[in-house]
Amino acid sequence: MPESRTNLNPKPKTSSPYWVGLLMRYSTFGAAIFLLLAGLLLTNWWLIVIGGLGVALGIYDLIQSKHSVLTNYPVAGHIRYVLEDFRPEIRQYLLEDDKEQVPFSRQQRALVYQRAKNVSDTNAFGTLDNLYTHGKEWFLQSTVSQPLENKDFRIMVGGERCQQPHDMSVFNISAMSFGSLSANAIMALNQGAKIGGFTHDTGEGAISPYHRKFGGDLIWELGTGYFGCRDDNGNFDPKSFAEKAADPQVKMIEIKMSQGAKPGKGGVLPAEKITQEIADTRQVPTGQDCISPSSHTAFSTPRELVAFWQQLRDLSGGKPVGFKLCVGQPWQFMAIVKAMIETDNYPDFIVIDGAEGGTGAAPVEFMDNVGMPMVEGFLLVHNTLVGAGIRDKIKLGVSGKIVSGFDIARMIALGADWCNSARGFMFAVGCIQSRSCHTNTCPTGVATQDPYRQKALDVPSKAERVASFHKNTLKSLASIVGAVGLQHPSQLQPYHIARRLDDGQIKLLSKYFYFTDKDALLDHSARADVFNQMWVMASPDSFLANNDALIAYNKDSRDKGKETSAPTERSIATGNFENIVDGGRLIGNVNNTFREFPSNND
């Protein structure tokens, strides 16, 4: 045991006299006194000014009681605070590894910058990845790989009740609000979307004049504050919504249930960032924080949510309506699914936002410890819809740290229909990951309302970069799809990707992740019984868990064997699974998406 724990009077570790340590602590203050005296003796004004400022600062440090560091180290203690302020920049530019993701690595940022600027994104001398580390994933290429001519991959969003389906890209701009982003950033993003033919999500901050200026396709996101369509009390205003939703530029309506970086928290736009223009756009007062409540007032049960999205669909003239969420308690999403089935009314799309998503400001505890990560959240939503037999009725989008062709291909292979990116497109308009979005001092004019800072962001050139980033990312996606021997990303399957496990073994993602069987939840036959248990807990009339139903189910289902056999070539041949022929010639439609895709001649 250390001596410090057994000896009540331990000997000091250094033999230096106390006065030596005292001199070292006050040496910088002493140097300032020396400079002042030297300046007075030599009548040198520079020395007098520098020394005088140092002495004044040292005296202030000695008499103040707020910071103990400054009391013990007058003048010198300020060096610590200066280094602390510049620590993020020092780390990013001098110490950060190329692959260290905090939250995006230097290599990821460089890839976006290169593609946005239309410069070469190729590298030499081999990968920087350790291909033998656990968690490493790779696509399995085919011997019949071929380059693809069509690289503008698109999908159609709109269900049976939709009268104006939207033809959209598989890669789009995720939700970012005017107010969080600057006017110039919004204009650059929307003009880039117009040039590139993809879609721009407004975020919950409503449709601003800058979203409208260039006419790029919009997804209008309605958050809990109903900004842009609210009454004086902050509740949903149907008349105001109908007027704005009729705009041909608005292609889809998205109800925001929760946000990845701060699910269940709501949001705050600080008063200092609220200009008169933002207040007019959001229909909120100036001079006070703009609060997004943590939950909606337009509905309080799953059935009411279904009625609300049908109301939005009717008011918008039959445009696609869906909702976005970061998955929390699974039975609550399953309750929404039960409400869909019982009312025979389905959203046109659902967007799953991962907990790794970005935000202008959020408490660390929420960013680090609340909400389900994107992959797990998506698979729960996807498997629930498959198990309920309604996956073919709803399109699924995902968002969360997606910036590369591999990121998109991986999520589509797992079953997603399209991907969104927020920070990727922020990088394209000039973001340098300074992480000062909440301070109104963004150094590149992207996330600020300071008119002088945002003036530095040149809209025409940044819009071209946005379009180029999108085009070149889809080009890389096409390269992956062609290498696997396919014609369209919708043909990708989980067995096209391998993953190295902690123990060095390799598994296909079709074996690594759980995929439920079609209709399995309806008769409680899901191979993973936890899905059955969560399903019986869900009620279409409440977001609260039905624990009595769970207790009854557990009593009834003990020791019932579950089918655990995986699909095989033989089972496909006998008609148990739909077989999609692909370049890998493997086992068919594992993720149960049954998506349509263009013929080989397209």
PDB file of N, CA and C in Angstrom, residues 284-364:
ATOM      1  N   VAL A 284     -42.930  33.596 -34.338  1.00  0.00           N
ATOM      2  CA  VAL A 284     -42.630  33.667 -32.912  1.00  0.00           C
ATOM      3  C   VAL A 284     -42.182  35.089 -32.578  1.00  0.00           C
ATOM      4  N   PRO A 285     -42.254  35.485 -31.301  1.00  0.00           N
ATOM      5  CA  PRO A 285     -41.815  36.836 -30.914  1.00  0.00           C
ATOM      6  C   PRO A 285     -40.294  36.941 -30.856  1.00  0.00           C
ATOM      7  N   THR A 286     -39.772  38.138 -30.992  1.00  0.00           N
ATOM      8  CA  THR A 286     -38.343  38.391 -30.830  1.00  0.00           C
ATOM      9  C   THR A 286     -38.039  38.676 -29.366  1.00  0.00           C
ATOM     10  N   GLY A 287     -36.743  38.670 -29.031  1.00  0.00           N
ATOM     11  CA  GLY A 287     -36.324  39.041 -27.688  1.00  0.00           C
ATOM     12  C   GLY A 287     -36.437  37.956 -26.652  1.00  0.00           C
ATOM     13  N   GLN A 288     -36.826  36.759 -27.033  1.00  0.00           N
ATOM     14  CA  GLN A 288     -36.896  35.648 -26.083  1.00  0.00           C
ATOM     15  C   GLN A 288     -36.567  34.348 -26.801  1.00  0.00           C
ATOM     16  N   ASP A 289     -36.094  33.368 -26.029  1.00  0.00           N
ATOM     17  CA  ASP A 289     -35.735  32.086 -26.614  1.00  0.00           C
ATOM     18  C   ASP A 289     -36.933  31.466 -27.327  1.00  0.00           C
ATOM     19  N   CYS A 290     -36.653  30.835 -28.466  1.00  0.00           N
ATOM     20  CA  CYS A 290     -37.695  30.135 -29.223  1.00  0.00           C
ATOM     21  C   CYS A 290     -37.681  28.674 -28.784  1.00  0.00           C
ATOM     22  N   ILE A 291     -38.752  28.225 -28.133  1.00  0.00           N
ATOM     23  CA  ILE A 291     -38.801  26.904 -27.529  1.00  0.00           C
ATOM     24  C   ILE A 291     -39.562  25.930 -28.422  1.00  0.00           C
ATOM     25  N   SER A 292     -38.939  24.787 -28.693  1.00  0.00           N
ATOM     26  CA  SER A 292     -39.640  23.664 -29.317  1.00  0.00           C
ATOM     27  C   SER A 292     -39.995  22.691 -28.203  1.00  0.00           C
ATOM     28  N   PRO A 293     -41.278  22.498 -27.906  1.00  0.00           N
ATOM     29  CA  PRO A 293     -41.650  21.588 -26.817  1.00  0.00           C
ATOM     30  C   PRO A 293     -41.132  20.170 -27.063  1.00  0.00           C
ATOM     31  N   SER A 294     -41.109  19.387 -26.012  1.00  0.00           N
ATOM     32  CA  SER A 294     -40.592  18.022 -26.135  1.00  0.00           C
ATOM     33  C   SER A 294     -41.602  17.067 -26.748  1.00  0.00           C
ATOM     34  N   SER A 295     -42.893  17.450 -26.821  1.00  0.00           N
ATOM     35  CA  SER A 295     -43.895  16.568 -27.411  1.00  0.00           C
ATOM     36  C   SER A 295     -44.947  17.396 -28.131  1.00  0.00           C
ATOM     37  N   HIS A 296     -45.746  16.718 -28.956  1.00  0.00           N
ATOM     38  CA  HIS A 296     -46.760  17.388 -29.778  1.00  0.00           C
ATOM     39  C   HIS A 296     -48.035  17.663 -28.981  1.00  0.00           C
ATOM     40  N   THR A 297     -48.745  18.717 -29.392  1.00  0.00           N
ATOM     41  CA  THR A 297     -50.062  19.008 -28.831  1.00  0.00           C
ATOM     42  C   THR A 297     -51.177  18.604 -29.788  1.00  0.00           C
ATOM     43  N   ALA A 298     -50.848  18.317 -31.048  1.00  0.00           N
ATOM     44  CA  ALA A 298     -51.869  17.966 -32.036  1.00  0.00           C
ATOM     45  C   ALA A 298     -52.361  16.531 -31.874  1.00  0.00           C
ATOM     46  N   PHE A 299     -51.648  15.719 -31.141  1.00  0.00           N
ATOM     47  CA  PHE A 299     -52.064  14.336 -30.907  1.00  0.00           C
ATOM     48  C   PHE A 299     -51.428  13.843 -29.618  1.00  0.00           C
ATOM     49  N   SER A 300     -52.060  12.839 -29.005  1.00  0.00           N
ATOM     50  CA  SER A 300     -51.526  12.271 -27.765  1.00  0.00           C
ATOM     51  C   SER A 300     -51.606  10.745 -27.744  1.00  0.00           C
ATOM     52  N   THR A 301     -52.192  10.141 -28.771  1.00  0.00           N
ATOM     53  CA  THR A 301     -52.265   8.683 -28.865  1.00  0.00           C
ATOM     54  C   THR A 301     -51.871   8.264 -30.272  1.00  0.00           C
ATOM     55  N   PRO A 302     -51.535   6.998 -30.482  1.00  0.00           N
ATOM     56  CA  PRO A 302     -51.208   6.535 -31.833  1.00  0.00           C
ATOM     57  C   PRO A 302     -52.338   6.761 -32.831  1.00  0.00           C
ATOM     58  N   ARG A 303     -53.587   6.515 -32.433  1.00  0.00           N
ATOM     59  CA  ARG A 303     -54.702   6.742 -33.348  1.00  0.00           C
ATOM     60  C   ARG A 303     -54.811   8.212 -33.738  1.00  0.00           C
ATOM     61  N   GLU A 304     -54.574   9.102 -32.785  1.00  0.00           N
ATOM     62  CA  GLU A 304     -54.625  10.531 -33.088  1.00  0.00           C
ATOM     63  C   GLU A 304     -53.500  10.939 -34.022  1.00  0.00           C
ATOM     64  N   LEU A 305     -52.331  10.293 -33.903  1.00  0.00           N
ATOM     65  CA  LEU A 305     -51.228  10.558 -34.828  1.00  0.00           C
ATOM     66  C   LEU A 305     -51.632  10.162 -36.250  1.00  0.00           C
ATOM     67  N   VAL A 306     -52.269   9.006 -36.403  1.00  0.00           N
ATOM     68  CA  VAL A 306     -52.740   8.577 -37.722  1.00  0.00           C
ATOM     69  C   VAL A 306     -53.714   9.604 -38.293  1.00  0.00           C
ATOM     70  N   ALA A 307     -54.654  10.067 -37.458  1.00  0.00           N
ATOM     71  CA  ALA A 307     -55.618  11.068 -37.906  1.00  0.00           C
ATOM     72  C   ALA A 307     -54.912  12.370 -38.292  1.00  0.00           C
ATOM     73  N   PHE A 308     -53.820  12.715 -37.573  1.00  0.00           N
ATOM     74  CA  PHE A 308     -53.103  13.957 -37.852  1.00  0.00           C
ATOM     75  C   PHE A 308     -52.396  13.882 -39.194  1.00  0.00           C
ATOM     76  N   TRP A 309     -51.733  12.751 -39.499  1.00  0.00           N
ATOM     77  CA  TRP A 309     -51.051  12.723 -40.794  1.00  0.00           C
ATOM     78  C   TRP A 309     -52.069  12.655 -41.945  1.00  0.00           C
ATOM     79  N   GLN A 310     -53.247  12.090 -41.709  1.00  0.00           N
ATOM     80  CA  GLN A 310     -54.258  12.123 -42.759  1.00  0.00           C
ATOM     81  C   GLN A 310     -54.801  13.536 -42.935  1.00  0.00           C
ATOM     82  N   GLN A 311     -54.916  14.283 -41.833  1.00  0.00           N
ATOM     83  CA  GLN A 311     -55.333  15.685 -41.930  1.00  0.00           C
ATOM     84  C   GLN A 311     -54.323  16.488 -42.753  1.00  0.00           C
ATOM     85  N   LEU A 312     -53.028  16.276 -42.502  1.00  0.00           N
ATOM     86  CA  LEU A 312     -51.996  16.970 -43.267  1.00  0.00           C
ATOM     87  C   LEU A 312     -52.034  16.571 -44.736  1.00  0.00           C
ATOM     88  N   ARG A 313     -52.286  15.303 -44.986  1.00  0.00           N
ATOM     89  CA  ARG A 313     -52.374  14.815 -46.370  1.00  0.00           C
ATOM     90  C   ARG A 313     -53.528  15.502 -47.103  1.00  0.00           C
ATOM     91  N   ASP A 314     -54.678  15.616 -46.430  1.00  0.00           N
ATOM     92  CA  ASP A 314     -55.839  16.270 -47.048  1.00  0.00           C
ATOM     93  C   ASP A 314     -55.589  17.757 -47.260  1.00  0.00           C
ATOM     94  N   LEU A 315     -55.011  18.413 -46.235  1.00  0.00           N
ATOM     95  CA  LEU A 315     -54.782  19.860 -46.330  1.00  0.00           C
ATOM     96  C   LEU A 315     -53.739  20.214 -47.386  1.00  0.00           C
ATOM     97  N   SER A 316     -52.817  19.305 -47.650  1.00  0.00           N
ATOM     98  CA  SER A 316     -51.751  19.570 -48.622  1.00  0.00           C
ATOM     99  C   SER A 316     -52.134  19.173 -50.035  1.00  0.00           C
ATOM    100  N   GLY A 317     -53.321  18.669 -50.224  1.00  0.00           N
ATOM    101  CA  GLY A 317     -53.732  18.254 -51.563  1.00  0.00           C
ATOM    102  C   GLY A 317     -53.250  16.871 -51.933  1.00  0.00           C
ATOM    103  N   GLY A 318     -53.025  16.018 -50.930  1.00  0.00           N
ATOM    104  CA  GLY A 318     -52.632  14.640 -51.202  1.00  0.00           C
ATOM    105  C   GLY A 318     -51.151  14.424 -51.384  1.00  0.00           C
ATOM    106  N   LYS A 319     -50.314  15.318 -50.835  1.00  0.00           N
ATOM    107  CA  LYS A 319     -48.868  15.136 -50.927  1.00  0.00           C
ATOM    108  C   LYS A 319     -48.403  14.056 -49.943  1.00  0.00           C
ATOM    109  N   PRO A 320     -47.245  13.435 -50.190  1.00  0.00           N
ATOM    110  CA  PRO A 320     -46.750  12.400 -49.266  1.00  0.00           C
ATOM    111  C   PRO A 320     -46.521  12.968 -47.870  1.00  0.00           C
ATOM    112  N   VAL A 321     -47.017  12.260 -46.877  1.00  0.00           N
ATOM    113  CA  VAL A 321     -46.875  12.675 -45.483  1.00  0.00           C
ATOM    114  C   VAL A 321     -46.273  11.512 -44.702  1.00  0.00           C
ATOM    115  N   GLY A 322     -45.283  11.794 -43.872  1.00  0.00           N
ATOM    116  CA  GLY A 322     -44.668  10.774 -43.033  1.00  0.00           C
ATOM    117  C   GLY A 322     -44.189  11.379 -41.734  1.00  0.00           C
ATOM    118  N   PHE A 323     -43.387  10.632 -41.008  1.00  0.00           N
ATOM    119  CA  PHE A 323     -42.857  11.166 -39.757  1.00  0.00           C
ATOM    120  C   PHE A 323     -41.412  10.719 -39.566  1.00  0.00           C
ATOM    121  N   LYS A 324     -40.709  11.498 -38.761  1.00  0.00           N
ATOM    122  CA  LYS A 324     -39.306  11.214 -38.435  1.00  0.00           C
ATOM    123  C   LYS A 324     -39.202  10.980 -36.944  1.00  0.00           C
ATOM    124  N   LEU A 325     -38.358  10.019 -36.562  1.00  0.00           N
ATOM    125  CA  LEU A 325     -38.153   9.772 -35.141  1.00  0.00           C
ATOM    126  C   LEU A 325     -36.778   9.168 -34.903  1.00  0.00           C
ATOM    127  N   CYS A 326     -36.276   9.431 -33.715  1.00  0.00           N
ATOM    128  CA  CYS A 326     -35.173   8.650 -33.163  1.00  0.00           C
ATOM    129  C   CYS A 326     -35.843   7.635 -32.243  1.00  0.00           C
ATOM    130  N   VAL A 327     -35.652   6.351 -32.523  1.00  0.00           N
ATOM    131  CA  VAL A 327     -36.400   5.316 -31.819  1.00  0.00           C
ATOM    132  C   VAL A 327     -36.049   5.327 -30.334  1.00  0.00           C
ATOM    133  N   GLY A 328     -37.081   5.293 -29.516  1.00  0.00           N
ATOM    134  CA  GLY A 328     -36.907   5.207 -28.072  1.00  0.00           C
ATOM    135  C   GLY A 328     -37.470   3.900 -27.559  1.00  0.00           C
ATOM    136  N   GLN A 329     -38.609   3.957 -26.887  1.00  0.00           N
ATOM    137  CA  GLN A 329     -39.236   2.750 -26.360  1.00  0.00           C
ATOM    138  C   GLN A 329     -39.923   2.021 -27.510  1.00  0.00           C
ATOM    139  N   PRO A 330     -39.473   0.805 -27.845  1.00  0.00           N
ATOM    140  CA  PRO A 330     -39.923   0.129 -29.074  1.00  0.00           C
ATOM    141  C   PRO A 330     -41.424  -0.080 -29.144  1.00  0.00           C
ATOM    142  N   TRP A 331     -42.071  -0.392 -27.996  1.00  0.00           N
ATOM    143  CA  TRP A 331     -43.500  -0.660 -28.044  1.00  0.00           C
ATOM    144  C   TRP A 331     -44.295   0.574 -28.438  1.00  0.00           C
ATOM    145  N   GLN A 332     -43.725   1.757 -28.287  1.00  0.00           N
ATOM    146  CA  GLN A 332     -44.442   2.953 -28.719  1.00  0.00           C
ATOM    147  C   GLN A 332     -44.508   3.028 -30.236  1.00  0.00           C
ATOM    148  N   PHE A 333     -43.397   2.677 -30.905  1.00  0.00           N
ATOM    149  CA  PHE A 333     -43.465   2.626 -32.368  1.00  0.00           C
ATOM    150  C   PHE A 333     -44.410   1.514 -32.814  1.00  0.00           C
ATOM    151  N   MET A 334     -44.347   0.373 -32.131  1.00  0.00           N
ATOM    152  CA  MET A 334     -45.239  -0.728 -32.489  1.00  0.00           C
ATOM    153  C   MET A 334     -46.699  -0.347 -32.270  1.00  0.00           C
ATOM    154  N   ALA A 335     -46.967   0.513 -31.286  1.00  0.00           N
ATOM    155  CA  ALA A 335     -48.332   0.992 -31.070  1.00  0.00           C
ATOM    156  C   ALA A 335     -48.810   1.804 -32.271  1.00  0.00           C
ATOM    157  N   ILE A 336     -47.895   2.612 -32.843  1.00  0.00           N
ATOM    158  CA  ILE A 336     -48.245   3.375 -34.046  1.00  0.00           C
ATOM    159  C   ILE A 336     -48.554   2.421 -35.192  1.00  0.00           C
ATOM    160  N   VAL A 337     -47.762   1.355 -35.318  1.00  0.00           N
ATOM    161  CA  VAL A 337     -47.989   0.373 -36.384  1.00  0.00           C
ATOM    162  C   VAL A 337     -49.349  -0.306 -36.204  1.00  0.00           C
ATOM    163  N   LYS A 338     -49.702  -0.652 -34.984  1.00  0.00           N
ATOM    164  CA  LYS A 338     -51.016  -1.255 -34.741  1.00  0.00           C
ATOM    165  C   LYS A 338     -52.139  -0.285 -35.105  1.00  0.00           C
ATOM    166  N   ALA A 339     -51.935   1.004 -34.809  1.00  0.00           N
ATOM    167  CA  ALA A 339     -52.941   2.004 -35.177  1.00  0.00           C
ATOM    168  C   ALA A 339     -53.064   2.110 -36.691  1.00  0.00           C
ATOM    169  N   MET A 340     -51.928   2.027 -37.403  1.00  0.00           N
ATOM    170  CA  MET A 340     -51.970   2.032 -38.873  1.00  0.00           C
ATOM    171  C   MET A 340     -52.839   0.889 -39.391  1.00  0.00           C
ATOM    172  N   ILE A 341     -52.583  -0.316 -38.879  1.00  0.00           N
ATOM    173  CA  ILE A 341     -53.265  -1.509 -39.375  1.00  0.00           C
ATOM    174  C   ILE A 341     -54.761  -1.438 -39.071  1.00  0.00           C
ATOM    175  N   GLU A 342     -55.112  -1.026 -37.870  1.00  0.00           N
ATOM    176  CA  GLU A 342     -56.521  -1.008 -37.482  1.00  0.00           C
ATOM    177  C   GLU A 342     -57.317   0.059 -38.228  1.00  0.00           C
ATOM    178  N   THR A 343     -56.658   1.156 -38.595  1.00  0.00           N
ATOM    179  CA  THR A 343     -57.352   2.220 -39.336  1.00  0.00           C
ATOM    180  C   THR A 343     -57.142   2.090 -40.841  1.00  0.00           C
ATOM    181  N   ASP A 344     -56.278   1.144 -41.236  1.00  0.00           N
ATOM    182  CA  ASP A 344     -55.919   0.957 -42.648  1.00  0.00           C
ATOM    183  C   ASP A 344     -55.454   2.275 -43.262  1.00  0.00           C
ATOM    184  N   ASN A 345     -54.601   2.973 -42.538  1.00  0.00           N
ATOM    185  CA  ASN A 345     -54.090   4.268 -42.977  1.00  0.00           C
ATOM    186  C   ASN A 345     -52.601   4.307 -42.652  1.00  0.00           C
ATOM    187  N   TYR A 346     -51.775   4.451 -43.679  1.00  0.00           N
ATOM    188  CA  TYR A 346     -50.329   4.320 -43.503  1.00  0.00           C
ATOM    189  C   TYR A 346     -49.623   5.609 -43.919  1.00  0.00           C
ATOM    190  N   PRO A 347     -48.559   5.984 -43.204  1.00  0.00           N
ATOM    191  CA  PRO A 347     -47.762   7.116 -43.679  1.00  0.00           C
ATOM    192  C   PRO A 347     -47.077   6.738 -44.981  1.00  0.00           C
ATOM    193  N   ASP A 348     -46.779   7.723 -45.781  1.00  0.00           N
ATOM    194  CA  ASP A 348     -46.093   7.440 -47.038  1.00  0.00           C
ATOM    195  C   ASP A 348     -44.627   7.117 -46.817  1.00  0.00           C
ATOM    196  N   PHE A 349     -44.065   7.614 -45.716  1.00  0.00           N
ATOM    197  CA  PHE A 349     -42.649   7.356 -45.421  1.00  0.00           C
ATOM    198  C   PHE A 349     -42.393   7.535 -43.939  1.00  0.00           C
ATOM    199  N   ILE A 350     -41.299   6.953 -43.487  1.00  0.00           N
ATOM    200  CA  ILE A 350     -40.783   7.150 -42.131  1.00  0.00           C
ATOM    201  C   ILE A 350     -39.286   7.381 -42.257  1.00  0.00           C
ATOM    202  N   VAL A 351     -38.775   8.372 -41.545  1.00  0.00           N
ATOM    203  CA  VAL A 351     -37.333   8.627 -41.500  1.00  0.00           C
ATOM    204  C   VAL A 351     -36.830   8.280 -40.105  1.00  0.00           C
ATOM    205  N   ILE A 352     -35.811   7.430 -40.039  1.00  0.00           N
ATOM    206  CA  ILE A 352     -35.217   7.039 -38.765  1.00  0.00           C
ATOM    207  C   ILE A 352     -33.944   7.852 -38.564  1.00  0.00           C
ATOM    208  N   ASP A 353     -33.944   8.668 -37.538  1.00  0.00           N
ATOM    209  CA  ASP A 353     -32.802   9.524 -37.217  1.00  0.00           C
ATOM    210  C   ASP A 353     -31.993   8.845 -36.105  1.00  0.00           C
ATOM    211  N   GLY A 354     -30.709   8.638 -36.332  1.00  0.00           N
ATOM    212  CA  GLY A 354     -29.881   7.963 -35.344  1.00  0.00           C
ATOM    213  C   GLY A 354     -29.429   8.890 -34.237  1.00  0.00           C
ATOM    214  N   ALA A 355     -29.137   8.317 -33.071  1.00  0.00           N
ATOM    215  CA  ALA A 355     -28.655   9.111 -31.936  1.00  0.00           C
ATOM    216  C   ALA A 355     -27.312   9.759 -32.231  1.00  0.00           C
ATOM    217  N   GLU A 356     -26.600   9.274 -33.259  1.00  0.00           N
ATOM    218  CA  GLU A 356     -25.325   9.887 -33.633  1.00  0.00           C
ATOM    219  C   GLU A 356     -25.513  11.122 -34.502  1.00  0.00           C
ATOM    220  N   GLY A 357     -26.769  11.527 -34.734  1.00  0.00           N
ATOM    221  CA  GLY A 357     -27.045  12.697 -35.549  1.00  0.00           C
ATOM    222  C   GLY A 357     -26.514  13.976 -34.928  1.00  0.00           C
ATOM    223  N   GLY A 358     -26.405  15.002 -35.750  1.00  0.00           N
ATOM    224  CA  GLY A 358     -25.843  16.266 -35.283  1.00  0.00           C
ATOM    225  C   GLY A 358     -26.913  17.233 -34.823  1.00  0.00           C
ATOM    226  N   THR A 359     -26.488  18.298 -34.171  1.00  0.00           N
ATOM    227  CA  THR A 359     -27.389  19.349 -33.711  1.00  0.00           C
ATOM    228  C   THR A 359     -26.586  20.606 -33.439  1.00  0.00           C
ATOM    229  N   GLY A 360     -27.279  21.745 -33.495  1.00  0.00           N
ATOM    230  CA  GLY A 360     -26.610  22.997 -33.176  1.00  0.00           C
ATOM    231  C   GLY A 360     -26.255  23.122 -31.712  1.00  0.00           C
ATOM    232  N   ALA A 361     -27.064  22.499 -30.852  1.00  0.00           N
ATOM    233  CA  ALA A 361     -26.809  22.558 -29.415  1.00  0.00           C
ATOM    234  C   ALA A 361     -27.645  21.498 -28.717  1.00  0.00           C
ATOM    235  N   ALA A 362     -27.028  20.775 -27.792  1.00  0.00           N
ATOM    236  CA  ALA A 362     -27.741  19.784 -26.982  1.00  0.00           C
ATOM    237  C   ALA A 362     -26.892  19.450 -25.766  1.00  0.00           C
ATOM    238  N   PRO A 363     -27.532  19.089 -24.644  1.00  0.00           N
ATOM    239  CA  PRO A 363     -26.764  18.650 -23.473  1.00  0.00           C
ATOM    240  C   PRO A 363     -25.941  17.402 -23.795  1.00  0.00           C
ATOM    241  N   VAL A 364     -24.757  17.310 -23.210  1.00  0.00           N
ATOM    242  CA  VAL A 364     -23.870  16.179 -23.476  1.00  0.00           C
ATOM    243  C   VAL A 364     -24.548  14.861 -23.120  1.00  0.00           C
TER     244      VAL A 364
END
